[in-house]
Amino acid sequence: MAKIDKILTGFAKSNVGQKFYKNMISGKNEKLVNTALPIVEASVASAMAITATAINPKIEKEQKQSLMIQSGLRWGISVFLAGSIAKGFNNFADNVVKQLNPELIPQAKKVADGLKVGIPMINTVLISRFLTPVFLIPVSSKIRD
């Protein structure tokens, strides 16, 4: 873990890292950061789950197939649902802020920006880690059979 920490710290301190972070926090990349990064995280986690299941010798072959199908389905459904919901929420938050009077609610833009960061993360985690596994366990077993 210390090596990864040193690598990331070195990247963050480098000129390339500074330019990357500056570019990512600029307003033009807001939608990428808010919607794409949670989906990328869910995709990487699902790929790792499928790989770990495939190479684990302690899991029986029948269970492996079921778990791998479940992880693949979970990835597809969660990416589709989480991406759609995050995109819809971002548009909704922008529309609400446009309709508010900035004199009466001066912090509305900041609150909406905070929600646009937090809601997609919570949304992705709830869908990919809770809702889809609960519904897909019986489905993946039927597909396996």
PDB file of N, CA and C in Angstrom, residues 68-105:
ATOM      1  N   MET A  68     -20.220 -15.462 -11.519  1.00  0.00           N
ATOM      2  CA  MET A  68     -19.718 -14.669 -12.648  1.00  0.00           C
ATOM      3  C   MET A  68     -20.871 -14.098 -13.472  1.00  0.00           C
ATOM      4  N   ILE A  69     -21.916 -14.883 -13.669  1.00  0.00           N
ATOM      5  CA  ILE A  69     -23.096 -14.374 -14.371  1.00  0.00           C
ATOM      6  C   ILE A  69     -23.711 -13.231 -13.583  1.00  0.00           C
ATOM      7  N   GLN A  70     -23.807 -13.418 -12.269  1.00  0.00           N
ATOM      8  CA  GLN A  70     -24.379 -12.376 -11.413  1.00  0.00           C
ATOM      9  C   GLN A  70     -23.561 -11.091 -11.496  1.00  0.00           C
ATOM     10  N   SER A  71     -22.253 -11.190 -11.448  1.00  0.00           N
ATOM     11  CA  SER A  71     -21.401  -9.992 -11.527  1.00  0.00           C
ATOM     12  C   SER A  71     -21.529  -9.299 -12.872  1.00  0.00           C
ATOM     13  N   GLY A  72     -21.582 -10.065 -13.935  1.00  0.00           N
ATOM     14  CA  GLY A  72     -21.736  -9.481 -15.268  1.00  0.00           C
ATOM     15  C   GLY A  72     -23.078  -8.782 -15.438  1.00  0.00           C
ATOM     16  N   LEU A  73     -24.142  -9.430 -14.998  1.00  0.00           N
ATOM     17  CA  LEU A  73     -25.469  -8.811 -15.071  1.00  0.00           C
ATOM     18  C   LEU A  73     -25.539  -7.561 -14.188  1.00  0.00           C
ATOM     19  N   ARG A  74     -24.958  -7.674 -13.005  1.00  0.00           N
ATOM     20  CA  ARG A  74     -24.962  -6.532 -12.085  1.00  0.00           C
ATOM     21  C   ARG A  74     -24.253  -5.347 -12.720  1.00  0.00           C
ATOM     22  N   TRP A  75     -23.124  -5.617 -13.365  1.00  0.00           N
ATOM     23  CA  TRP A  75     -22.389  -4.541 -14.018  1.00  0.00           C
ATOM     24  C   TRP A  75     -23.249  -3.879 -15.089  1.00  0.00           C
ATOM     25  N   GLY A  76     -23.810  -4.673 -15.979  1.00  0.00           N
ATOM     26  CA  GLY A  76     -24.594  -4.104 -17.080  1.00  0.00           C
ATOM     27  C   GLY A  76     -25.794  -3.304 -16.597  1.00  0.00           C
ATOM     28  N   ILE A  77     -26.536  -3.865 -15.676  1.00  0.00           N
ATOM     29  CA  ILE A  77     -27.734  -3.180 -15.176  1.00  0.00           C
ATOM     30  C   ILE A  77     -27.354  -1.939 -14.394  1.00  0.00           C
ATOM     31  N   SER A  78     -26.362  -2.048 -13.517  1.00  0.00           N
ATOM     32  CA  SER A  78     -26.015  -0.899 -12.680  1.00  0.00           C
ATOM     33  C   SER A  78     -25.424   0.242 -13.492  1.00  0.00           C
ATOM     34  N   VAL A  79     -24.627  -0.068 -14.498  1.00  0.00           N
ATOM     35  CA  VAL A  79     -24.057   0.993 -15.341  1.00  0.00           C
ATOM     36  C   VAL A  79     -25.168   1.712 -16.103  1.00  0.00           C
ATOM     37  N   PHE A  80     -26.099   0.947 -16.644  1.00  0.00           N
ATOM     38  CA  PHE A  80     -27.207   1.556 -17.381  1.00  0.00           C
ATOM     39  C   PHE A  80     -28.083   2.397 -16.452  1.00  0.00           C
ATOM     40  N   LEU A  81     -28.519   1.823 -15.342  1.00  0.00           N
ATOM     41  CA  LEU A  81     -29.407   2.551 -14.428  1.00  0.00           C
ATOM     42  C   LEU A  81     -28.711   3.728 -13.760  1.00  0.00           C
ATOM     43  N   ALA A  82     -27.510   3.493 -13.230  1.00  0.00           N
ATOM     44  CA  ALA A  82     -26.803   4.562 -12.519  1.00  0.00           C
ATOM     45  C   ALA A  82     -26.464   5.714 -13.451  1.00  0.00           C
ATOM     46  N   GLY A  83     -26.026   5.399 -14.664  1.00  0.00           N
ATOM     47  CA  GLY A  83     -25.702   6.451 -15.622  1.00  0.00           C
ATOM     48  C   GLY A  83     -26.923   7.261 -16.006  1.00  0.00           C
ATOM     49  N   SER A  84     -28.021   6.586 -16.245  1.00  0.00           N
ATOM     50  CA  SER A  84     -29.254   7.284 -16.622  1.00  0.00           C
ATOM     51  C   SER A  84     -29.773   8.164 -15.489  1.00  0.00           C
ATOM     52  N   ILE A  85     -29.770   7.620 -14.284  1.00  0.00           N
ATOM     53  CA  ILE A  85     -30.271   8.381 -13.137  1.00  0.00           C
ATOM     54  C   ILE A  85     -29.359   9.570 -12.854  1.00  0.00           C
ATOM     55  N   ALA A  86     -28.050   9.373 -12.907  1.00  0.00           N
ATOM     56  CA  ALA A  86     -27.111  10.472 -12.640  1.00  0.00           C
ATOM     57  C   ALA A  86     -27.263  11.583 -13.664  1.00  0.00           C
ATOM     58  N   LYS A  87     -27.384  11.223 -14.924  1.00  0.00           N
ATOM     59  CA  LYS A  87     -27.545  12.220 -15.979  1.00  0.00           C
ATOM     60  C   LYS A  87     -28.861  12.986 -15.787  1.00  0.00           C
ATOM     61  N   GLY A  88     -29.919  12.261 -15.479  1.00  0.00           N
ATOM     62  CA  GLY A  88     -31.212  12.902 -15.243  1.00  0.00           C
ATOM     63  C   GLY A  88     -31.186  13.818 -14.036  1.00  0.00           C
ATOM     64  N   PHE A  89     -30.505  13.381 -12.962  1.00  0.00           N
ATOM     65  CA  PHE A  89     -30.432  14.220 -11.775  1.00  0.00           C
ATOM     66  C   PHE A  89     -29.632  15.482 -12.030  1.00  0.00           C
ATOM     67  N   ASN A  90     -28.531  15.373 -12.761  1.00  0.00           N
ATOM     68  CA  ASN A  90     -27.733  16.565 -13.080  1.00  0.00           C
ATOM     69  C   ASN A  90     -28.552  17.583 -13.863  1.00  0.00           C
ATOM     70  N   ASN A  91     -29.309  17.112 -14.845  1.00  0.00           N
ATOM     71  CA  ASN A  91     -30.157  18.021 -15.614  1.00  0.00           C
ATOM     72  C   ASN A  91     -31.242  18.638 -14.737  1.00  0.00           C
ATOM     73  N   PHE A  92     -31.832  17.846 -13.859  1.00  0.00           N
ATOM     74  CA  PHE A  92     -32.855  18.340 -12.944  1.00  0.00           C
ATOM     75  C   PHE A  92     -32.286  19.419 -12.023  1.00  0.00           C
ATOM     76  N   ALA A  93     -31.103  19.169 -11.449  1.00  0.00           N
ATOM     77  CA  ALA A  93     -30.483  20.142 -10.537  1.00  0.00           C
ATOM     78  C   ALA A  93     -30.171  21.446 -11.269  1.00  0.00           C
ATOM     79  N   ASP A  94     -29.679  21.355 -12.495  1.00  0.00           N
ATOM     80  CA  ASP A  94     -29.405  22.568 -13.283  1.00  0.00           C
ATOM     81  C   ASP A  94     -30.680  23.359 -13.542  1.00  0.00           C
ATOM     82  N   ASN A  95     -31.765  22.661 -13.867  1.00  0.00           N
ATOM     83  CA  ASN A  95     -33.037  23.341 -14.125  1.00  0.00           C
ATOM     84  C   ASN A  95     -33.594  24.007 -12.871  1.00  0.00           C
ATOM     85  N   VAL A  96     -33.455  23.367 -11.730  1.00  0.00           N
ATOM     86  CA  VAL A  96     -33.948  23.956 -10.474  1.00  0.00           C
ATOM     87  C   VAL A  96     -33.166  25.217 -10.147  1.00  0.00           C
ATOM     88  N   VAL A  97     -31.847  25.166 -10.286  1.00  0.00           N
ATOM     89  CA  VAL A  97     -31.011  26.335  -9.977  1.00  0.00           C
ATOM     90  C   VAL A  97     -31.365  27.498 -10.900  1.00  0.00           C
ATOM     91  N   LYS A  98     -31.638  27.224 -12.166  1.00  0.00           N
ATOM     92  CA  LYS A  98     -32.012  28.291 -13.102  1.00  0.00           C
ATOM     93  C   LYS A  98     -33.312  28.973 -12.699  1.00  0.00           C
ATOM     94  N   GLN A  99     -34.219  28.235 -12.084  1.00  0.00           N
ATOM     95  CA  GLN A  99     -35.519  28.779 -11.718  1.00  0.00           C
ATOM     96  C   GLN A  99     -35.507  29.529 -10.387  1.00  0.00           C
ATOM     97  N   LEU A 100     -34.470  29.333  -9.586  1.00  0.00           N
ATOM     98  CA  LEU A 100     -34.403  29.992  -8.284  1.00  0.00           C
ATOM     99  C   LEU A 100     -33.876  31.418  -8.419  1.00  0.00           C
ATOM    100  N   ASN A 101     -34.338  32.258  -7.541  1.00  0.00           N
ATOM    101  CA  ASN A 101     -33.877  33.642  -7.500  1.00  0.00           C
ATOM    102  C   ASN A 101     -32.561  33.684  -6.718  1.00  0.00           C
ATOM    103  N   PRO A 102     -31.445  34.077  -7.358  1.00  0.00           N
ATOM    104  CA  PRO A 102     -30.148  34.068  -6.668  1.00  0.00           C
ATOM    105  C   PRO A 102     -30.072  35.046  -5.501  1.00  0.00           C
ATOM    106  N   GLU A 103     -30.917  36.062  -5.495  1.00  0.00           N
ATOM    107  CA  GLU A 103     -30.914  37.010  -4.374  1.00  0.00           C
ATOM    108  C   GLU A 103     -31.515  36.381  -3.123  1.00  0.00           C
ATOM    109  N   LEU A 104     -32.522  35.539  -3.312  1.00  0.00           N
ATOM    110  CA  LEU A 104     -33.165  34.890  -2.167  1.00  0.00           C
ATOM    111  C   LEU A 104     -32.382  33.675  -1.681  1.00  0.00           C
ATOM    112  N   ILE A 105     -31.788  32.962  -2.614  1.00  0.00           N
ATOM    113  CA  ILE A 105     -31.031  31.747  -2.269  1.00  0.00           C
ATOM    114  C   ILE A 105     -29.658  31.832  -2.934  1.00  0.00           C
TER     115      ILE A 105
END
